[in-house]
mmCIF file of C-alpha atoms in Angstrom:
data_model
loop_
_atom_site.group_PDB
_atom_site.id
_atom_site.type_symbol
_atom_site.label_atom_id
_atom_site.label_comp_id
_atom_site.label_asym_id
_atom_site.label_seq_id
_atom_site.Cartn_x
_atom_site.Cartn_y
_atom_site.Cartn_z
ATOM 1 C CA ASP A 298 117.337 42.012 71.851
ATOM 2 C CA GLY A 299 118.816 39.140 73.802
ATOM 3 C CA GLY A 300 117.642 38.666 77.312
ATOM 4 C CA ILE A 301 116.014 36.552 79.957
ATOM 5 C CA THR A 302 112.264 36.666 80.521
ATOM 6 C CA GLN A 303 110.373 35.615 83.598
ATOM 7 C CA SER A 304 106.630 35.258 83.787
ATOM 8 C CA PRO A 305 104.316 35.996 85.349
ATOM 9 C CA LYS A 306 105.458 39.091 87.216
ATOM 10 C CA TYR A 307 102.981 38.399 90.031
ATOM 11 C CA LEU A 308 101.573 35.012 91.026
ATOM 12 C CA PHE A 309 99.153 34.018 93.730
ATOM 13 C CA ARG A 310 98.996 30.519 95.129
ATOM 14 C CA LYS A 311 96.348 28.909 97.257
ATOM 15 C CA GLU A 312 97.252 26.511 100.001
ATOM 16 C CA GLY A 313 98.008 23.056 98.621
ATOM 17 C CA GLN A 314 98.493 24.213 95.056
ATOM 18 C CA ASN A 315 101.467 23.689 92.818
ATOM 19 C CA VAL A 316 102.473 26.644 90.666
ATOM 20 C CA THR A 317 105.031 26.961 87.895
ATOM 21 C CA LEU A 318 107.222 29.965 87.212
ATOM 22 C CA SER A 319 108.513 30.424 83.690
ATOM 23 C CA CYS A 320 112.048 31.421 82.701
ATOM 24 C CA GLU A 321 113.155 31.747 79.080
ATOM 25 C CA GLN A 322 116.448 33.061 77.694
ATOM 26 C CA ASN A 323 117.675 33.759 74.186
ATOM 27 C CA LEU A 324 121.267 34.471 75.137
ATOM 28 C CA ASN A 325 122.463 31.006 74.111
ATOM 29 C CA HIS A 326 123.641 30.438 77.687
ATOM 30 C CA ASP A 327 124.199 26.885 78.796
ATOM 31 C CA ALA A 328 123.761 27.504 82.518
ATOM 32 C CA MET A 329 120.565 28.609 84.237
ATOM 33 C CA TYR A 330 119.746 29.239 87.884
ATOM 34 C CA TRP A 331 116.823 29.846 90.207
ATOM 35 C CA TYR A 332 117.184 32.005 93.294
ATOM 36 C CA ARG A 333 114.812 32.929 96.069
ATOM 37 C CA GLN A 334 114.988 36.378 97.654
ATOM 38 C CA ASP A 335 113.245 37.253 100.901
ATOM 39 C CA PRO A 336 112.942 40.820 102.209
ATOM 40 C CA GLY A 337 116.221 42.101 103.585
ATOM 41 C CA GLN A 338 118.037 38.927 102.633
ATOM 42 C CA GLY A 339 120.439 37.868 99.956
ATOM 43 C CA LEU A 340 119.934 35.437 97.116
ATOM 44 C CA ARG A 341 119.526 31.787 98.009
ATOM 45 C CA LEU A 342 120.102 29.191 95.323
ATOM 46 C CA ILE A 343 117.246 26.766 94.686
ATOM 47 C CA TYR A 344 118.373 24.808 91.614
ATOM 48 C CA TYR A 345 120.815 25.217 88.765
ATOM 49 C CA SER A 346 121.441 23.524 85.448
ATOM 50 C CA GLN A 347 124.624 23.475 83.425
ATOM 51 C CA ILE A 348 123.268 21.503 80.481
ATOM 52 C CA VAL A 349 120.010 20.286 78.991
ATOM 53 C CA ASN A 350 118.386 17.353 80.828
ATOM 54 C CA ASP A 351 120.589 17.829 83.866
ATOM 55 C CA PHE A 352 120.177 19.950 86.992
ATOM 56 C CA GLN A 353 121.510 20.147 90.517
ATOM 57 C CA LYS A 354 119.994 21.047 93.861
ATOM 58 C CA GLY A 355 121.061 24.274 95.452
ATOM 59 C CA ASP A 356 120.947 25.261 99.097
ATOM 60 C CA ILE A 357 117.141 25.317 99.497
ATOM 61 C CA ALA A 358 115.734 22.821 96.967
ATOM 62 C CA GLU A 359 113.146 21.220 99.273
ATOM 63 C CA GLY A 360 109.609 21.881 98.058
ATOM 64 C CA TYR A 361 110.730 22.909 94.574
ATOM 65 C CA SER A 362 111.229 21.074 91.298
ATOM 66 C CA VAL A 363 112.675 22.025 87.916
ATOM 67 C CA SER A 364 113.117 20.682 84.427
ATOM 68 C CA ARG A 365 115.519 21.518 81.625
ATOM 69 C CA GLU A 366 114.136 20.004 78.454
ATOM 70 C CA LYS A 367 115.339 22.852 76.249
ATOM 71 C CA LYS A 368 118.427 25.038 76.465
ATOM 72 C CA GLU A 369 116.292 28.161 76.458
ATOM 73 C CA SER A 370 113.866 27.184 79.201
ATOM 74 C CA PHE A 371 114.190 26.383 82.910
ATOM 75 C CA PRO A 372 110.768 26.380 84.618
ATOM 76 C CA LEU A 373 110.473 26.206 88.399
ATOM 77 C CA THR A 374 107.558 24.487 90.113
ATOM 78 C CA VAL A 375 106.754 25.486 93.664
ATOM 79 C CA THR A 376 105.019 22.478 95.155
ATOM 80 C CA SER A 377 102.599 22.209 98.058
ATOM 81 C CA ALA A 378 105.501 20.770 100.059
ATOM 82 C CA GLN A 379 107.065 24.243 100.186
ATOM 83 C CA LYS A 380 105.498 25.574 103.377
ATOM 84 C CA ASN A 381 106.610 29.167 103.087
ATOM 85 C CA PRO A 382 106.690 30.001 99.386
ATOM 86 C CA THR A 383 105.931 33.722 99.576
ATOM 87 C CA ALA A 384 109.045 35.375 98.133
ATOM 88 C CA PHE A 385 110.600 37.044 95.104
ATOM 89 C CA TYR A 386 111.999 34.497 92.658
ATOM 90 C CA LEU A 387 114.823 35.310 90.296
ATOM 91 C CA CYS A 388 116.031 33.344 87.313
ATOM 92 C CA ALA A 389 119.528 33.858 85.916
ATOM 93 C CA SER A 390 121.664 32.500 83.137
ATOM 94 C CA SER A 391 125.329 32.474 82.218
ATOM 95 C CA ILE A 392 127.886 30.819 80.029
ATOM 96 C CA VAL A 393 129.424 27.867 81.823
ATOM 97 C CA GLY A 394 132.071 29.189 84.162
ATOM 98 C CA ALA A 395 130.291 32.529 84.496
ATOM 99 C CA THR A 396 133.169 34.334 82.830
ATOM 100 C CA TYR A 397 131.000 37.428 82.542
ATOM 101 C CA GLY A 398 128.759 36.810 85.526
ATOM 102 C CA TYR A 399 125.063 36.162 85.517
ATOM 103 C CA THR A 400 122.239 37.847 83.618
ATOM 104 C CA PHE A 401 119.066 38.070 85.674
ATOM 105 C CA GLY A 402 115.417 38.138 84.767
ATOM 106 C CA SER A 403 113.027 40.699 86.194
ATOM 107 C CA GLY A 404 111.647 38.339 88.808
ATOM 108 C CA THR A 405 108.341 36.800 89.845
ATOM 109 C CA ARG A 406 106.697 37.732 93.116
ATOM 110 C CA LEU A 407 104.808 34.762 94.529
ATOM 111 C CA THR A 408 102.240 35.256 97.273
ATOM 112 C CA VAL A 409 100.259 32.617 99.140
ATOM 113 C CA VAL A 410 96.600 33.601 99.599
ATOM 114 C CA GLY B 190 132.713 28.441 105.457
ATOM 115 C CA GLU B 191 133.446 30.781 102.589
ATOM 116 C CA SER B 192 131.076 33.720 102.304
ATOM 117 C CA VAL B 193 130.498 37.069 100.722
ATOM 118 C CA GLY B 194 129.219 39.730 103.048
ATOM 119 C CA LEU B 195 128.742 43.442 103.449
ATOM 120 C CA HIS B 196 129.860 45.783 106.183
ATOM 121 C CA LEU B 197 126.697 47.921 106.311
ATOM 122 C CA PRO B 198 123.124 46.976 105.494
ATOM 123 C CA THR B 199 121.959 50.561 104.846
ATOM 124 C CA LEU B 200 123.543 53.757 103.602
ATOM 125 C CA SER B 201 121.914 57.168 103.342
ATOM 126 C CA VAL B 202 123.601 59.979 101.410
ATOM 127 C CA GLN B 203 122.733 63.456 100.237
ATOM 128 C CA GLU B 204 122.154 64.009 96.545
ATOM 129 C CA GLY B 205 125.412 65.066 94.919
ATOM 130 C CA ASP B 206 127.639 63.417 97.509
ATOM 131 C CA ASN B 207 129.821 60.426 96.760
ATOM 132 C CA SER B 208 128.765 56.996 98.025
ATOM 133 C CA ILE B 209 130.973 54.127 99.072
ATOM 134 C CA ILE B 210 129.574 50.624 99.493
ATOM 135 C CA ASN B 211 131.786 47.916 100.911
ATOM 136 C CA CYS B 212 131.945 44.159 100.581
ATOM 137 C CA ALA B 213 134.132 41.559 102.277
ATOM 138 C CA TYR B 214 134.887 38.169 100.845
ATOM 139 C CA SER B 215 136.705 35.236 102.346
ATOM 140 C CA ASN B 216 137.568 32.956 99.415
ATOM 141 C CA SER B 217 141.115 33.644 98.317
ATOM 142 C CA ALA B 218 140.419 31.618 95.138
ATOM 143 C CA SER B 219 137.861 34.151 93.914
ATOM 144 C CA ASP B 220 139.030 35.592 90.623
ATOM 145 C CA TYR B 221 136.160 37.730 89.373
ATOM 146 C CA PHE B 222 133.829 40.167 91.104
ATOM 147 C CA ILE B 223 130.682 41.977 90.061
ATOM 148 C CA TRP B 224 128.571 44.727 91.557
ATOM 149 C CA TYR B 225 124.839 44.542 90.889
ATOM 150 C CA LYS B 226 122.129 47.143 91.401
ATOM 151 C CA GLN B 227 118.632 45.996 92.273
ATOM 152 C CA GLU B 228 115.717 48.391 92.276
ATOM 153 C CA SER B 229 112.568 47.503 94.164
ATOM 154 C CA GLY B 230 110.586 44.735 92.485
ATOM 155 C CA LYS B 231 113.127 44.277 89.709
ATOM 156 C CA GLY B 232 115.920 41.902 88.869
ATOM 157 C CA PRO B 233 119.568 42.755 89.569
ATOM 158 C CA GLN B 234 121.355 44.771 86.924
ATOM 159 C CA PHE B 235 125.086 44.545 86.209
ATOM 160 C CA ILE B 236 126.959 47.714 87.149
ATOM 161 C CA ILE B 237 130.652 46.976 86.916
ATOM 162 C CA ASP B 238 133.044 44.082 87.237
ATOM 163 C CA ILE B 239 136.691 43.538 88.081
ATOM 164 C CA ARG B 240 139.061 40.618 87.734
ATOM 165 C CA SER B 241 141.576 39.620 90.343
ATOM 166 C CA ASN B 242 144.550 40.804 88.280
ATOM 167 C CA MET B 243 143.342 44.393 88.692
ATOM 168 C CA ASP B 244 142.890 46.596 91.748
ATOM 169 C CA LYS B 245 140.763 49.351 90.259
ATOM 170 C CA ARG B 246 138.290 49.732 87.440
ATOM 171 C CA GLN B 247 136.277 52.773 86.459
ATOM 172 C CA GLY B 248 132.969 53.131 84.696
ATOM 173 C CA GLN B 249 130.614 56.000 84.235
ATOM 174 C CA ARG B 250 130.323 57.586 87.715
ATOM 175 C CA VAL B 251 131.261 54.262 89.319
ATOM 176 C CA THR B 252 134.578 52.861 90.442
ATOM 177 C CA VAL B 253 135.305 49.442 91.890
ATOM 178 C CA LEU B 254 138.329 48.889 94.094
ATOM 179 C CA LEU B 255 139.694 45.468 94.936
ATOM 180 C CA ASN B 256 142.075 44.843 97.805
ATOM 181 C CA LYS B 257 143.090 41.201 97.666
ATOM 182 C CA THR B 258 145.347 41.501 100.687
ATOM 183 C CA VAL B 259 142.403 42.074 103.006
ATOM 184 C CA LYS B 260 139.795 40.491 100.718
ATOM 185 C CA HIS B 261 137.778 43.658 100.367
ATOM 186 C CA LEU B 262 135.774 45.095 97.512
ATOM 187 C CA SER B 263 134.185 48.538 97.319
ATOM 188 C CA LEU B 264 131.893 50.399 94.966
ATOM 189 C CA GLN B 265 132.200 54.156 94.721
ATOM 190 C CA ILE B 266 129.422 56.172 93.131
ATOM 191 C CA ALA B 267 130.285 59.759 92.268
ATOM 192 C CA ALA B 268 127.737 62.566 92.526
ATOM 193 C CA THR B 269 124.987 60.257 93.767
ATOM 194 C CA GLN B 270 121.584 60.889 92.252
ATOM 195 C CA PRO B 271 118.059 59.933 93.375
ATOM 196 C CA GLY B 272 117.989 57.309 90.627
ATOM 197 C CA ASP B 273 120.872 55.560 92.356
ATOM 198 C CA SER B 274 118.610 54.592 95.252
ATOM 199 C CA ALA B 275 118.529 50.798 95.248
ATOM 200 C CA VAL B 276 120.056 47.740 96.854
ATOM 201 C CA TYR B 277 123.619 47.076 95.776
ATOM 202 C CA PHE B 278 125.260 43.730 96.225
ATOM 203 C CA CYS B 279 128.543 42.192 95.298
ATOM 204 C CA ALA B 280 129.134 38.810 93.758
ATOM 205 C CA GLU B 281 132.285 36.724 93.603
ATOM 206 C CA ARG B 282 133.220 33.932 91.279
ATOM 207 C CA ALA B 283 135.428 31.030 92.291
ATOM 208 C CA LEU B 284 135.639 27.974 90.121
ATOM 209 C CA ALA B 285 136.254 26.002 93.287
ATOM 210 C CA TYR B 286 132.545 26.369 93.968
ATOM 211 C CA ASN B 287 132.029 23.267 91.826
ATOM 212 C CA ASN B 288 130.085 24.749 88.922
ATOM 213 C CA ASN B 289 127.819 26.817 91.130
ATOM 214 C CA ASP B 290 130.125 29.569 90.194
ATOM 215 C CA MET B 291 128.994 32.759 91.819
ATOM 216 C CA ARG B 292 128.168 33.688 95.389
ATOM 217 C CA PHE B 293 126.260 36.815 96.358
ATOM 218 C CA GLY B 294 126.358 39.159 99.304
ATOM 219 C CA ALA B 295 123.177 40.173 101.111
ATOM 220 C CA GLY B 296 123.250 43.743 99.820
ATOM 221 C CA THR B 297 123.342 47.344 101.029
ATOM 222 C CA ARG B 298 120.330 49.570 100.618
ATOM 223 C CA LEU B 299 121.380 52.991 99.350
ATOM 224 C CA THR B 300 118.972 55.859 99.941
ATOM 225 C CA VAL B 301 119.653 59.200 98.300
ATOM 226 C CA LYS B 302 118.124 62.215 100.006
ATOM 227 C CA PRO B 303 117.217 65.201 97.819
#
C-alpha cells in the first residue's frame, strides 16, 4: 500500500540535543512538507520541498533543519537552537500543485525531558 | 493577510444528530478545498474535497457546501456517531501561495455525546 511513514511515534529529547524525525513516502510525490502542531492550534509550516536537493523555509523554520537527498525521504532535525520543541510534528506529501491535497503521516510526538 | 479560519473552536452534539462545522476563508483565488479529520495523536485524514466550480459535494454521511460569495465552507455530518469525535479542519489551495499551496484552519473539536 502506498503511504507516508513517520518514525518514531514518540521521541524524547534532552536539553541541548539534536534529534532527527524520519519521514518516508512511496506515493511518488514530488513535494513534501513538515508541520508543527501545538495543542489547540493549527498547523504551522516548518519547511517544504518541491524537488530533490531543494527546500524552502516555512513560517517557523528557526531551530530546524531538513534535507532532501532522495525523493522518498524528507528528514527533519530539531536542533538545540529550538528552545521550545515539545510538539506534535506532521509530515505531508503531495504532487506539485497539490491538485488532490496533501497526504499526511501519523505524526511524531516530541517531548523535551 | 489571507487566512483560513473557523467560526467555532468546539462543537458538542448528541449521537444521531447532524453536525455542521463551519470555515471561513479570505482568499478569493482559492480554487480547491478539503476537510480533514484528525483523531487524537494521529495524522489528519482526508474526508471530502470540493473545487471552486461546485457549490455542493456529497460523500458517505458527509456533505461539503461552498459559498464563494461570502467565502464560506461547511461540513455536514449526518447521524453523528461516537467515532466521529475528532478535530476537523478545512484547508484551501491557492496557487498564488507561491508553491506552498495549501493553508489550514485551526480546527473545530467535535464531541459526540452518547
